[in-house]
Structures are given as structure tokens and as C-alpha cells.
CSV table of C-alpha atoms in Angstrom, one decimal:
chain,number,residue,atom,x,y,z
A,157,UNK,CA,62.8,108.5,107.7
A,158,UNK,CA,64.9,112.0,108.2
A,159,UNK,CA,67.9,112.0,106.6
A,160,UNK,CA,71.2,112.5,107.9
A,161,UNK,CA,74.0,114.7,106.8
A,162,UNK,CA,77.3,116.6,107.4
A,163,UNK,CA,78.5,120.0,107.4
A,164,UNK,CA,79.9,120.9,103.9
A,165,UNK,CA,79.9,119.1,100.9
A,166,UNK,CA,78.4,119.9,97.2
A,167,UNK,CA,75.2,118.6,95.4
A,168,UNK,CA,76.8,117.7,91.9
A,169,UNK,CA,74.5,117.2,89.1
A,170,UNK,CA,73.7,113.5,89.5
A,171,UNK,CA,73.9,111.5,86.2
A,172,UNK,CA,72.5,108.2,87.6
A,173,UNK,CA,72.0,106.7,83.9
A,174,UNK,CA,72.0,103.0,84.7
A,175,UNK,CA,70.1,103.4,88.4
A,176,UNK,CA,67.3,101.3,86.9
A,177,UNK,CA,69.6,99.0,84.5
A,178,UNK,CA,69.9,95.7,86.0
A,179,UNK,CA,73.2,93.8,86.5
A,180,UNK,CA,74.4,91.8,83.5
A,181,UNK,CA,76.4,88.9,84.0
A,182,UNK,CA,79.7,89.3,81.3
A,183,UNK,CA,81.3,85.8,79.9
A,184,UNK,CA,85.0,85.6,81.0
A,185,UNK,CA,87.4,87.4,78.5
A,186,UNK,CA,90.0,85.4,76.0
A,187,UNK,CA,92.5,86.7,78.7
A,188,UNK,CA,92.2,88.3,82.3
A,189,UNK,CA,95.2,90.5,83.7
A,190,UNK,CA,95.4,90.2,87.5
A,191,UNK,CA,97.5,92.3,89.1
A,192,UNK,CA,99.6,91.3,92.1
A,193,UNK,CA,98.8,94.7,93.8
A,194,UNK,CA,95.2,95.7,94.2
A,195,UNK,CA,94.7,96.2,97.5
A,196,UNK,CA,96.5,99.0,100.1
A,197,UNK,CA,99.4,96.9,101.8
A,198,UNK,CA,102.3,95.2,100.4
A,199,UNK,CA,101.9,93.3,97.1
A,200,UNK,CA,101.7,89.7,96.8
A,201,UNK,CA,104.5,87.5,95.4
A,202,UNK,CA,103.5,85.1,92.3
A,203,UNK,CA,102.6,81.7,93.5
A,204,UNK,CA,102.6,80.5,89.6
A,205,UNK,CA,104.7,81.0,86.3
A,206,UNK,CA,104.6,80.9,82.9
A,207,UNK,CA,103.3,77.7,81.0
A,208,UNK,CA,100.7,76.2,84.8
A,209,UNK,CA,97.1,75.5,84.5
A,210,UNK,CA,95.0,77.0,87.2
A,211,UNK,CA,91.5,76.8,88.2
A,212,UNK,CA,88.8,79.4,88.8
A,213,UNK,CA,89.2,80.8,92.5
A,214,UNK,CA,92.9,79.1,92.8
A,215,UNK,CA,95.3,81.4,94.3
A,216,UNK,CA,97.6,83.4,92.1
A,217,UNK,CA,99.7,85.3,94.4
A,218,UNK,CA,100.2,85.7,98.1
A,219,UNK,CA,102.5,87.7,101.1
A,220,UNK,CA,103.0,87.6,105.0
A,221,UNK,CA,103.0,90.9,104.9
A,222,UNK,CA,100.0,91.8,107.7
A,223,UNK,CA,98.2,94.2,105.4
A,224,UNK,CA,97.7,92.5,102.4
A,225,UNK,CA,95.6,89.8,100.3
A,226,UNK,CA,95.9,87.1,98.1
A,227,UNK,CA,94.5,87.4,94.7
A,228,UNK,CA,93.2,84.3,92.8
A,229,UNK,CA,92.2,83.3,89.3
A,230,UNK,CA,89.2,84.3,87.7
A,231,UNK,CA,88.9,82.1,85.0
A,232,UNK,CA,90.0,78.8,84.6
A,233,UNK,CA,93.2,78.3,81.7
A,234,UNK,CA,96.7,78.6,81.2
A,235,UNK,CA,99.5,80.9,82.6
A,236,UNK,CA,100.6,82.7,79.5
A,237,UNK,CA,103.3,85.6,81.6
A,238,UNK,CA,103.8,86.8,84.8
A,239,UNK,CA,104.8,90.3,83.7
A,240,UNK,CA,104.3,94.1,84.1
A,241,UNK,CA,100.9,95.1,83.2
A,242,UNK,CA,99.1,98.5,82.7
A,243,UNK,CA,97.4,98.6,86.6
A,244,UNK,CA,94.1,101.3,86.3
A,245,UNK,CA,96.2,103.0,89.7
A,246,UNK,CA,98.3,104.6,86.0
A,247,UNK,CA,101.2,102.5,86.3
A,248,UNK,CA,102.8,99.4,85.5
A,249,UNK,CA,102.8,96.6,88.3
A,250,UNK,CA,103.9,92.6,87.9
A,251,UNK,CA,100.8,90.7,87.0
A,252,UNK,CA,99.7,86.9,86.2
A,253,UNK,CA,98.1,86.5,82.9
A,254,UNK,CA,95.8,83.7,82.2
A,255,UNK,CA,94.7,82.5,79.2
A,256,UNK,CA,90.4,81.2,79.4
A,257,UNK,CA,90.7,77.2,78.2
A,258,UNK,CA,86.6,77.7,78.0
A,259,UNK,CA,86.1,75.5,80.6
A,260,UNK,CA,84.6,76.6,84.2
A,261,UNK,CA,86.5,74.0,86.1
A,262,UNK,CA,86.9,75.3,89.4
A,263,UNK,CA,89.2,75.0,92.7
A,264,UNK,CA,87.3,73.4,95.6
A,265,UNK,CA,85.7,75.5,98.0
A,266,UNK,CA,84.3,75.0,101.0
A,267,UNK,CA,81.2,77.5,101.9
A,268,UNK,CA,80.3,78.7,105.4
A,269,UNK,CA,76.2,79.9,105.2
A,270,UNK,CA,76.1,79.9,109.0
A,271,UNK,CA,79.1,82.5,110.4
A,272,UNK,CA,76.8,82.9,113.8
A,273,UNK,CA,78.4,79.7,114.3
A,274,UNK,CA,82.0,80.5,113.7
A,275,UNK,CA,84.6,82.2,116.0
A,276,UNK,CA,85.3,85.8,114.9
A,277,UNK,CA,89.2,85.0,114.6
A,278,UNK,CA,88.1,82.2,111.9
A,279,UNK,CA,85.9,84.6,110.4
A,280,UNK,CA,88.9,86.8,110.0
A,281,UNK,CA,91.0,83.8,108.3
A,282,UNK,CA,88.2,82.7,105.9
A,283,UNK,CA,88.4,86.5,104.5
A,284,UNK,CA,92.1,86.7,104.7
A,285,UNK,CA,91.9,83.4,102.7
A,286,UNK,CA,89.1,84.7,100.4
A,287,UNK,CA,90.8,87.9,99.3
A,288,UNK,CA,88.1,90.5,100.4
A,289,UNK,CA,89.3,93.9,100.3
A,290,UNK,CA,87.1,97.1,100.6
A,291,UNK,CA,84.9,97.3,97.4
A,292,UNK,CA,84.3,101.3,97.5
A,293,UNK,CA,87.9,102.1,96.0
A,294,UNK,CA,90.3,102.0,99.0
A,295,UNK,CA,90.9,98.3,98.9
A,296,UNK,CA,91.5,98.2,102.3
A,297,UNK,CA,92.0,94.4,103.0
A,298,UNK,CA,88.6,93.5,105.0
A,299,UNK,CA,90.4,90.9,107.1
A,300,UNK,CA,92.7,93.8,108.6
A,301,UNK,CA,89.7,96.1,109.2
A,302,UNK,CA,87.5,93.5,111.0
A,303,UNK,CA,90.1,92.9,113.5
A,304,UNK,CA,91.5,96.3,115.0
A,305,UNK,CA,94.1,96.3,117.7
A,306,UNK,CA,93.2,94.2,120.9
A,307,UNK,CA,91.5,96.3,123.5
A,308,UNK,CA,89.7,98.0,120.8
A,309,UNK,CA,85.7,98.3,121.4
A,310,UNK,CA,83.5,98.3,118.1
A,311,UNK,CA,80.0,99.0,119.1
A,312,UNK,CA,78.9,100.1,115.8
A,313,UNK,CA,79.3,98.7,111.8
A,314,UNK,CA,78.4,100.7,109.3
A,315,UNK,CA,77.2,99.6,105.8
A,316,UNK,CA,78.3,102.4,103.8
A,317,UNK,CA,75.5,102.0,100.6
A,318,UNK,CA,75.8,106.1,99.6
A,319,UNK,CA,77.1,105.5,96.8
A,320,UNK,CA,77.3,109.7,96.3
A,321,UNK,CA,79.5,109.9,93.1
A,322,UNK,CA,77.4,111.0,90.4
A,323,UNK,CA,77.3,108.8,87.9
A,324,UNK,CA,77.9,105.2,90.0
A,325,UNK,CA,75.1,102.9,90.6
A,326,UNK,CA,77.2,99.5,91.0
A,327,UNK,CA,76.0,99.7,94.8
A,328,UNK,CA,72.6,100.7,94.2
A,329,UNK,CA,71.9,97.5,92.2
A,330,UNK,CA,73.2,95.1,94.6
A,331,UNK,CA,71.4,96.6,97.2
A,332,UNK,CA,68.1,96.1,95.1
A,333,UNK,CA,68.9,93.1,93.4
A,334,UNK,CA,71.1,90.8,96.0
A,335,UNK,CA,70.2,92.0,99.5
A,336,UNK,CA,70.0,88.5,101.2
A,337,UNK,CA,73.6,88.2,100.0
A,338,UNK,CA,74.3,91.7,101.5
A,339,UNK,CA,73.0,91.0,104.7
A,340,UNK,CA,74.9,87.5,105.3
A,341,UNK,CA,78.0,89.1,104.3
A,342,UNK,CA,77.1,92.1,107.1
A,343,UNK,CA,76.8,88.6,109.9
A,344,UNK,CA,79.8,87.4,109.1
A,345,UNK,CA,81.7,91.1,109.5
A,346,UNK,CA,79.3,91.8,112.6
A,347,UNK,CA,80.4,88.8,114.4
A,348,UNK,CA,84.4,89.0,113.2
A,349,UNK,CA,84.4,92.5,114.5
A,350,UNK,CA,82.1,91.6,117.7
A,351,UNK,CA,80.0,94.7,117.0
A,352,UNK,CA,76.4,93.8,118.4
A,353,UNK,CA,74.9,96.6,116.4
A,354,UNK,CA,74.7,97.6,112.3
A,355,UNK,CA,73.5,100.7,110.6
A,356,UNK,CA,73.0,100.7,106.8
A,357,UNK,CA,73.8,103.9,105.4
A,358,UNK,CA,71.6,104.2,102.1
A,359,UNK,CA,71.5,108.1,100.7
A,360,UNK,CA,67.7,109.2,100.3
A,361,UNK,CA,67.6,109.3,96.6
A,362,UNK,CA,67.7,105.4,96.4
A,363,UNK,CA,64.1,104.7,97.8
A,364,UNK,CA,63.7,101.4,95.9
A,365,UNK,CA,67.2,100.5,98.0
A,366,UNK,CA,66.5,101.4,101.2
A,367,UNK,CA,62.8,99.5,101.1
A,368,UNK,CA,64.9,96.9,99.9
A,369,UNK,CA,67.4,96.8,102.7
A,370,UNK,CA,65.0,97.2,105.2
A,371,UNK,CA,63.1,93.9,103.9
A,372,UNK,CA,66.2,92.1,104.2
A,373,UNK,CA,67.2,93.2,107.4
A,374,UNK,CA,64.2,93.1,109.4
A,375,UNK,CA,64.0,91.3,112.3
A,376,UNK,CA,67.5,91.2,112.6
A,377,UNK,CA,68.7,92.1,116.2
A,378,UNK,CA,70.3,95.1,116.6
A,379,UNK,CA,70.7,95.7,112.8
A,380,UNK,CA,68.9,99.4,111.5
A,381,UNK,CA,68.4,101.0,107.9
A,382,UNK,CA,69.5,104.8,107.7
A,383,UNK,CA,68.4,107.6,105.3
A,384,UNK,CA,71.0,110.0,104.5
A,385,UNK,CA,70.9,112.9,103.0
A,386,UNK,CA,71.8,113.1,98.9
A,387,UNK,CA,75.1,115.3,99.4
A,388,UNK,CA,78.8,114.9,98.1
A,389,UNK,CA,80.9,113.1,99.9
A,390,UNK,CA,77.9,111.8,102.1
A,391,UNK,CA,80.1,108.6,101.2
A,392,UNK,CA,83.2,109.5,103.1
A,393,UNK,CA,83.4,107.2,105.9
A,394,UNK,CA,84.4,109.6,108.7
A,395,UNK,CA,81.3,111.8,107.6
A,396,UNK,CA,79.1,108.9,107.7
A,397,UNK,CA,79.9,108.4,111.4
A,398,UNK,CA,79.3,112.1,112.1
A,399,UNK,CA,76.0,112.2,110.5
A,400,UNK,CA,74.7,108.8,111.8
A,401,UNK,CA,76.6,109.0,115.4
A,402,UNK,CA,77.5,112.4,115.9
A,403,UNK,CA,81.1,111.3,116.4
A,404,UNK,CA,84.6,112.9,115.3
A,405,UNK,CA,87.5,110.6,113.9
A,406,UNK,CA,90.6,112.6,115.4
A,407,UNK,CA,93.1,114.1,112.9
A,408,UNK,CA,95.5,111.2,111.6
A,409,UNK,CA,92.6,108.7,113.2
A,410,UNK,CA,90.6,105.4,111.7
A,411,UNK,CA,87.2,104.7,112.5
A,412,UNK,CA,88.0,102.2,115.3
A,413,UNK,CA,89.2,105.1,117.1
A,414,UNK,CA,85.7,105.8,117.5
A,415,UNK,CA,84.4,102.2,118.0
A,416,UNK,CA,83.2,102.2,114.7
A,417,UNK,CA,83.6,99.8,111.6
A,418,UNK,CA,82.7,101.1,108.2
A,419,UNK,CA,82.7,98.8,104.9
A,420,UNK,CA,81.4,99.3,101.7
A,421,UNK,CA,77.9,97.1,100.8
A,422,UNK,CA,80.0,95.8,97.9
A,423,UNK,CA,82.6,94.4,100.2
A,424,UNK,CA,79.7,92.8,102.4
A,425,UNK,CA,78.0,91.3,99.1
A,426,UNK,CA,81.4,89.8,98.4
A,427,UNK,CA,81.5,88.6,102.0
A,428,UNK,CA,78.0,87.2,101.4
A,429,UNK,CA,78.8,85.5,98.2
A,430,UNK,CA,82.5,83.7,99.7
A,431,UNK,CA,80.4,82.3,102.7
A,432,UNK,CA,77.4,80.7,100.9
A,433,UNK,CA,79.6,79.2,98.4
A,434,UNK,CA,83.2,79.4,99.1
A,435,UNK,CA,84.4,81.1,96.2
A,436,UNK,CA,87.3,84.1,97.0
A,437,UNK,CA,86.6,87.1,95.5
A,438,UNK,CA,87.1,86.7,91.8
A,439,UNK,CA,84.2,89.2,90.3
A,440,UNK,CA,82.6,92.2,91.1
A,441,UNK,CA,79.9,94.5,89.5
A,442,UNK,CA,81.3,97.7,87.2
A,443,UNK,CA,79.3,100.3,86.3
A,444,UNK,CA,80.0,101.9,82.5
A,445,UNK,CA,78.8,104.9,81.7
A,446,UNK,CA,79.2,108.3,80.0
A,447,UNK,CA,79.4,108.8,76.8
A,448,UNK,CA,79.1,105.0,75.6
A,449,UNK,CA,76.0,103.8,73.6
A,450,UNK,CA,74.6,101.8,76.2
A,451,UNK,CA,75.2,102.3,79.8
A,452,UNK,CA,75.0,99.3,82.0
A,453,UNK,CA,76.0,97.5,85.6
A,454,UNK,CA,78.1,94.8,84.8
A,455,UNK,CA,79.6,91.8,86.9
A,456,UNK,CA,82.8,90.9,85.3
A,457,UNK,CA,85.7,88.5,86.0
A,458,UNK,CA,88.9,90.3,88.0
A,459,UNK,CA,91.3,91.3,85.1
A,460,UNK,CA,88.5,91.6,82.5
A,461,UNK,CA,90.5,94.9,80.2
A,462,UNK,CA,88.7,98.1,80.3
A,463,UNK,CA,88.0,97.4,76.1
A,464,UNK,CA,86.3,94.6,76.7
A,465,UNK,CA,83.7,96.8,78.9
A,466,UNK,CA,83.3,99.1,76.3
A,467,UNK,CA,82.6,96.9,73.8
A,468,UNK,CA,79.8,95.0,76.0
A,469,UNK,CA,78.3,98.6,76.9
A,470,UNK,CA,77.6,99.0,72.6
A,471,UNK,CA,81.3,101.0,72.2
A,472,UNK,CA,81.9,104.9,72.5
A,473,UNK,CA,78.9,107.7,71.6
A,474,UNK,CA,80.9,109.7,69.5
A,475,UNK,CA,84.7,110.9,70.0
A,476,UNK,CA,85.9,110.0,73.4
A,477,UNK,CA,88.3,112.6,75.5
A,478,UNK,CA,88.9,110.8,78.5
A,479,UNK,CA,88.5,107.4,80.4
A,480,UNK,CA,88.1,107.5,84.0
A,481,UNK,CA,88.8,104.3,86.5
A,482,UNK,CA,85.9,105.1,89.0
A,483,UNK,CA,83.5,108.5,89.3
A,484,UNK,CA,84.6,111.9,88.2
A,485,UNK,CA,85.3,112.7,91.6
A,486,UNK,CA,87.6,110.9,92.7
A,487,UNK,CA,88.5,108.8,89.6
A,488,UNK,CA,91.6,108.1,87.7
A,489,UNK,CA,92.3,108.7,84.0
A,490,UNK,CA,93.7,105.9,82.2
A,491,UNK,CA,96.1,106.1,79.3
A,492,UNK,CA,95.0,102.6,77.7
A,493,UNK,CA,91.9,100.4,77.8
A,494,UNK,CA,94.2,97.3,78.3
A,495,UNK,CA,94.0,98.2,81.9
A,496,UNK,CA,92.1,95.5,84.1
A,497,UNK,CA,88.9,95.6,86.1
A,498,UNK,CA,90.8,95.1,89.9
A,499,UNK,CA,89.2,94.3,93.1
A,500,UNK,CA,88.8,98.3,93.5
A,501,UNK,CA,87.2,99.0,90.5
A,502,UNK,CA,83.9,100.3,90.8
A,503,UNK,CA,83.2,102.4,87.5
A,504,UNK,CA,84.2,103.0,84.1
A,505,UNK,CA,83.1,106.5,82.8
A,506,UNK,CA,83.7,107.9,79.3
A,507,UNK,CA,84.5,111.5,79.5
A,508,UNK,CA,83.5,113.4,75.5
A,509,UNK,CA,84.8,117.0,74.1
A,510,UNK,CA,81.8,118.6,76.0
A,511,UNK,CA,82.9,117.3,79.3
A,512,UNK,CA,86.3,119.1,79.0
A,513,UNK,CA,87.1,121.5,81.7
A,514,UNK,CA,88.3,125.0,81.0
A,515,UNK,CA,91.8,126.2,81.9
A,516,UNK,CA,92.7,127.7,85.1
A,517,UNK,CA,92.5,131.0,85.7
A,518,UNK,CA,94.3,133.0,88.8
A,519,UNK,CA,92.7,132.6,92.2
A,520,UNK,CA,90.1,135.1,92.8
A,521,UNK,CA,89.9,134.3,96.7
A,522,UNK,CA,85.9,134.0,96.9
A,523,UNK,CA,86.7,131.3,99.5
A,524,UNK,CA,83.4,128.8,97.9
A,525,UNK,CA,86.6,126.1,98.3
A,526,UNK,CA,87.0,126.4,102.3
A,527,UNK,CA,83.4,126.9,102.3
A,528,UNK,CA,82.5,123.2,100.5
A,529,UNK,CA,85.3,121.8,102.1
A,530,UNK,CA,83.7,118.7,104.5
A,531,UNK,CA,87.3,118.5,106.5
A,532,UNK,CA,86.7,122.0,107.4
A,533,UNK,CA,90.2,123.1,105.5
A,534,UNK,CA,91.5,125.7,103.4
A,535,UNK,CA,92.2,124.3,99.6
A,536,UNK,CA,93.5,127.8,98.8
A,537,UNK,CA,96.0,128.4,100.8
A,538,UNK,CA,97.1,124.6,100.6
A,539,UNK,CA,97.5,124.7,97.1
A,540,UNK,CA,99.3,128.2,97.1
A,541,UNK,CA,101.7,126.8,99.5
A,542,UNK,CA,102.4,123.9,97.7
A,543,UNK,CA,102.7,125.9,93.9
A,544,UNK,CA,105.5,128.0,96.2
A,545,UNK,CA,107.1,125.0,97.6
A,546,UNK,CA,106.2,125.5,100.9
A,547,UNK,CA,105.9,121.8,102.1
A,548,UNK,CA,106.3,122.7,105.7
A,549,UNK,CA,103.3,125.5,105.7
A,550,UNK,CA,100.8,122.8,104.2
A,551,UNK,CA,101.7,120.4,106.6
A,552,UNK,CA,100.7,123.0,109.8
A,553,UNK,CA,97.4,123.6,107.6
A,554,UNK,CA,96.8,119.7,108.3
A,555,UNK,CA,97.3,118.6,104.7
A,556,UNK,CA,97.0,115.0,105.6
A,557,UNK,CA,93.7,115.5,106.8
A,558,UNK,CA,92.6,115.8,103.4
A,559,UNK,CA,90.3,113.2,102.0
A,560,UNK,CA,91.0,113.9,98.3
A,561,UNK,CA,87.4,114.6,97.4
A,562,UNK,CA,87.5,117.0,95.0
A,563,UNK,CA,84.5,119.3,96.1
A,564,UNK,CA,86.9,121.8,96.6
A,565,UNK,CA,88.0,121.8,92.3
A,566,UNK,CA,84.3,121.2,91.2
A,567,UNK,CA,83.4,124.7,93.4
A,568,UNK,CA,86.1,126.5,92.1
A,569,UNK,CA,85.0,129.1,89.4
A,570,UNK,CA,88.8,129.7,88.5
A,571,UNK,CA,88.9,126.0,88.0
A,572,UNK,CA,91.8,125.9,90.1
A,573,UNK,CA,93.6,122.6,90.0
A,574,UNK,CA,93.2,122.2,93.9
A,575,UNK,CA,92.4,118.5,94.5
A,576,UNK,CA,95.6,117.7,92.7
A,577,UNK,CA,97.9,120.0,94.1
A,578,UNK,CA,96.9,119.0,97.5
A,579,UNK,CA,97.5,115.6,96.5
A,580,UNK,CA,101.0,116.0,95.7
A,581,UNK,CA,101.5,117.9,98.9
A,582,UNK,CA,100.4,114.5,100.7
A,583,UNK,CA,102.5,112.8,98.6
A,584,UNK,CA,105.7,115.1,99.5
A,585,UNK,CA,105.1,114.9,103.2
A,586,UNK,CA,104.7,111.3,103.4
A,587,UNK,CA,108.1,110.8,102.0
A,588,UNK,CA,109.7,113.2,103.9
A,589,UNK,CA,108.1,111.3,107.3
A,590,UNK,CA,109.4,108.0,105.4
A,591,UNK,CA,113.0,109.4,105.2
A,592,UNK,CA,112.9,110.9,108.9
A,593,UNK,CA,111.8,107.4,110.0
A,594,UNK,CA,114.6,105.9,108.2
């Protein structure tokens, strides 16, 4: 196979420490935390209180909002609150807490193994129903990306199975240990989206994942397996269709825009699992690593707290600095462990002392940050503008365009601050659009 690849980018020293460590199953926690907010979209509304008994997969919370998806129970027990909890996004957001009664009694379900044989707007409803968002940390809600406006033509879906953040191997393990499941899940979103053709995206340094992919999908019509090359962010999904298609999403565009459907192989594994049994998504494989005693891929109950993760992975190596929710790329540092595992939660790294990243120094304008850049941008000159003020200048320089990657810090040898600033120049110009619109 050659392998595929984009203009830009770094090659970040990878830290694959669990690549080979099978998935564990983890018992349910005493209590799990699930958030009413863990997908992009409007939150759900509680659909219990204080003092019911639910069952494992029953739903918790719901919204007719159109971009949005319930969330259910992950363990069988009691309502004990329906309060503000710590959310790994770093703030507080209303939550249902349930308390395990040691029991798996469980909601019925009804499973769907054959989707050939379903209509693609039931498709759509059964993940509505079943809670699927996007398992690769945007939490997209799957049932809302599977059905793009009418008059759109996908001809392509794309199985994103990179997996290019450096120390992640949550996907790498499904992809060699659960692959059948994969691949079902990848029917049901074929036929929902009516693409007739699928292109699984593996990078090249996962060779025991792509033979394993390939086995699973062979014979299937129209379905192929892709090497890509090992790159950061080969994961991005607009740069997955330029490498595999040679296509451009248009600035302020979504793949569709393109013909082109792009989910996460976690998302499809979770598609797999709620069609051959029926169960919503209540679980999904973590990956803990760093500096903890005993790195491992772990599938864990929804609202299973970050401490508990620790403790399973053997507990901290030595004096942690930092916790990150995800990869250190695009990851987000949590101020408690009490934060739950949520439906976008595909990592927990712990950051030590000699992880910790020098302070900034002034800009010395060697350009390495335009240059790594894969939206073809200038970080420099964004995050100037933005330190000055100049909200209007960053928005000409296409601000929005950028995908928060962070390849333009980890080049930096001033150790500018650049992802972040840019960031919060997103964040300015959104609201200033949301007032104009008001």
C-alpha cells in the first residue's frame, strides 16, 4: 500500500505505550456522573429526579432540539441528584447521578444485526434513539451527520482509524480486536447516508490494524482499506479527504459539501455494538497513559470519574503535574479527577514535572508555525493580532478556519502560546457574529 498524506503537519514523538495492551473490561463504579451535555448541540433536559430507579441503557435525559442526543444510564441503581457536576469540557454542567444497586438489570432493547434491510431514515432514528455521537472528540451527534440536507450527494464515507495523537491507541485496539463490530456499524452508516462506497483510513504505523480491517472488510462491495501516512493531524477530517480524494472542504464548509461523510471507527464500533444488541451507547474504550504505573485501554461505563481510571491503571508514577482529558494535542486539563468519562472521551494522560513546558519567550519570526500549519495559515500574525486586540485583523486572516491543532505551539521554539490565543480569537468572533445575528 502507498500511503497517503497532506501538505503540512508535524511528526511528534509518538508515545504509543499501550498499542499492544489489550482492552480491559472495568466493573461499573459505586457512582457514575452523566452529564446532560456531551455532545455539540443543545443539552438535554432531565427525564428523571432525585430518589427513581433506572435501568442500564434507560434514557436519562433528552431535547427536540435538531442537533442533539439523548444520554442514558450506564449502570443500573438509584437517582441520588440531578445537579451540577465537574464536565472534563472544565466546567460545571447539570448532570444525573446514579448510584450502582450491583445488579445488571437492564432496559429492553431491541437489536437490528441486518441494517441492509432497514430504510436509511429508520437507520437515522435507531441512532438518534441510541445516543451515538462522534467518538474522536467532537461529539458530533452521528444521527445529524448521516443525514445532510436533502439534495445532498454522499458518494464517499470515510472511517477515520488515524488515530495521530501521540500517545492514543483506544482506536487502534478496536480496530484489532473488534473489527466485525466495526464493519457492521460502517453498513448501517453506509446505508443511512446512501453512500455506495467506504474507505477506511488506518495511518501506516498500525500494520497489525490495517491487516485486520482489510480481513473484515473483504469482499464487501465497494468498501476499500487505506494506508496513510504517520503525520500530525493526518486525523483531521478535511485532510483525510484531501489525502484520500484529492478534494478541498471550502472555508466555513462540512465534509458533505464535498459528498463526503467522515466518522470516527469508534463511533462505527458503537454503531456496531447498538445494532447487534440494542443497547444505546452507554460505554466506550479510554486509553490511560503517561505517567501512571500501568498504562492500559480500558472500556468503562459513561460517567465512570477520571480517579477511578487511575486507580485501575496501578495510580500515578511519581508526582503528577497535569491531567489531560484526551492527547496532548488537542487535550484539555482538568482541575479534578471527579470529572466523568463522557461520550467524547477518548484518553486520559498524566502529564509529570519533566513534561512541563518552558515559558514563552518573544517571537523570533522564523515562520516554522506558518510552515507546519496544515490550514495553510499564519499562527503568528493571528496571535499578535489577537494579544493587540485586533479582532477584526484575525478575522480577514481566516481565523475560523483554524482547526485548533496545535502543530503550530509544539513547532514553536519560543514556545509561543499560539494554539490558545487563536482559540480565544474564535471564541471572540463567534460572539460578536452571535450579537450581529441578534
Amino acid at each position: 500500500m502507498t500511503a497517503r498524506t497532506f501538505t503540512g503537519g508535524i511528526h511528534p514523538a509518538y508515545q504509543k505505550l499501550t498499542a499492544h495492551t489489550p482492552i480491559r473490561d472495568l466493573p461499573p463504579p459505586p457512582q457514575a456522573v452523566i452529564p446532560l451535555h456531551q455532545h455539540t448541540g443543545a443539552p438535554c433536559h432531565p427525564l428523571v429526579q432525585k430518589g427513581d430507579t433506572v435501568l442500564l441503557g434507560q434514557k436519562l435525559g433528552d431535547t427536540e432540539a435538531p442537533v442533539a442526543a439523548p444520554v442514558h444510564a450506564s449502570l443500573p441503581g438509584k437517582v441520588v441528584a440531578v445537579e451540577p457536576r465537574p464536565h472534563p469540557a472544565g466546567r460545571d454542567v447539570p448532570a444525573v447521578v446514579v448510584e450502582w444497586d450491583g445488579s445488571d438489570a437492564t432496559v429492553d432493547v431491541q437489536p437490528h444485526p441486518d441494517p441492509d434491510d432497514l430504510d436509511p431514515a429508520k437507520i437515522a432514528a435507531i441512532i438518534r434513539e441510541g445516543g451515538l455521537v462522534g467518538l474522536g472528540g467532537a461529539a458530533f451527534p452521528t444521527a445529524v451527520k448521516v443525514r445532510p440536507p436533502e439534495g445532498t450527494v454522499i458518494d464517499t464515507y470515510i472511517l477515520n482509524g488515524a488515530e495521530c495523537e501521540p500517545f492514543l491507541t483506544a482506536d487502534h485496539r478496536l480496530m484489532v480486536e473488534n473489527p466485525e463490530q466495526i464493519v457492521l456499524g460502517l453498513r448501517a452508516l453506509m446505508r443511512a447516508a446512501g453512500a455506495p462506497r467506504a474507505i477506511v483510513a488506518i495511518e501506516d504505523n498500525k500494520p497489525d490494524a490495517l491487516e485486520a480491517m482489510a480481513g473484515a472488510t473483504r469482499g464487501m462491495p465497494g468498501v476499500s482499506v487505506e494506508a496513510v501516512h504517520t503525520k500530525y493531524p493526518q486525523g483531521s477530517e478535511k485532510h483525510l479527504i484531501k489525502a484520500l480524494l484529492g478534494r478541498e472542504v471550502p472555508s466555513g464548509g462540512l465534509p458533505f459539501h464535498v459528498g463526503v461523510i467522515v466518522s470516527n471507527v469508534g463511533t462505527a464500533a458503537a454503531a456496531g455494538e447498538l445494532f447487534a444488541t440494542g443497547m444505546p451507547l452507554v460505554r466506550r474504550v479510554v486509553t490511560v497513559t503517561g505517567r501512571v504505573k500501568e498504562p492500559a485501554n480500558l472500556r468503562v461505563p459513561i460517567g465512570t470519574p477520571f480517579s477511578a481510571l487511575v486507580e485501575a491503571a496501578g495510580g500515578f508514577d511519581g508526582e503528577p503535574l497535569k491531567v489531560v482529558a484526551g492527547g496532548p494535542m488537542m487535550g484539555v486539563a482538568q482541575y479534578t479527577l471527579d470529572a466523568p468519562v463522557v461520550k467524547g472521551t477518548s484518553g486520559v494522560l498524566v502529564l509529570g514535572p519533566e513534561d512541563r513546558i518552558p515559558e514563552p519567550t518573544s517571537c523570533v519570526r522564523c515562520g516554522r508555525c506558518v510552515e507546519s500549519c496544515p490550514m495553510r495559515l499564519l499562527p503568528l500574525y493571528l496571535e499578535a493580532y489577537y494579544r493587540a486586540g485586533m479582532i477584526d485583523q484575525t478575522e480577514t486572516l481566516h481565523a475560523m478556519d483554524c482547526i485548533e491543532c496545535g502543530c503550530c505551539s509544539w513547532v514553536c521554539p519560543a514556545r509561543r502560546p499560539l494554539v490558545q490565543s487563536i482559540r480565544m480569537a474564535k471564541m471572540e468572533i463567534a460572539a460578536r457574529r452571535r450579537r450581529a445575528a441578534s
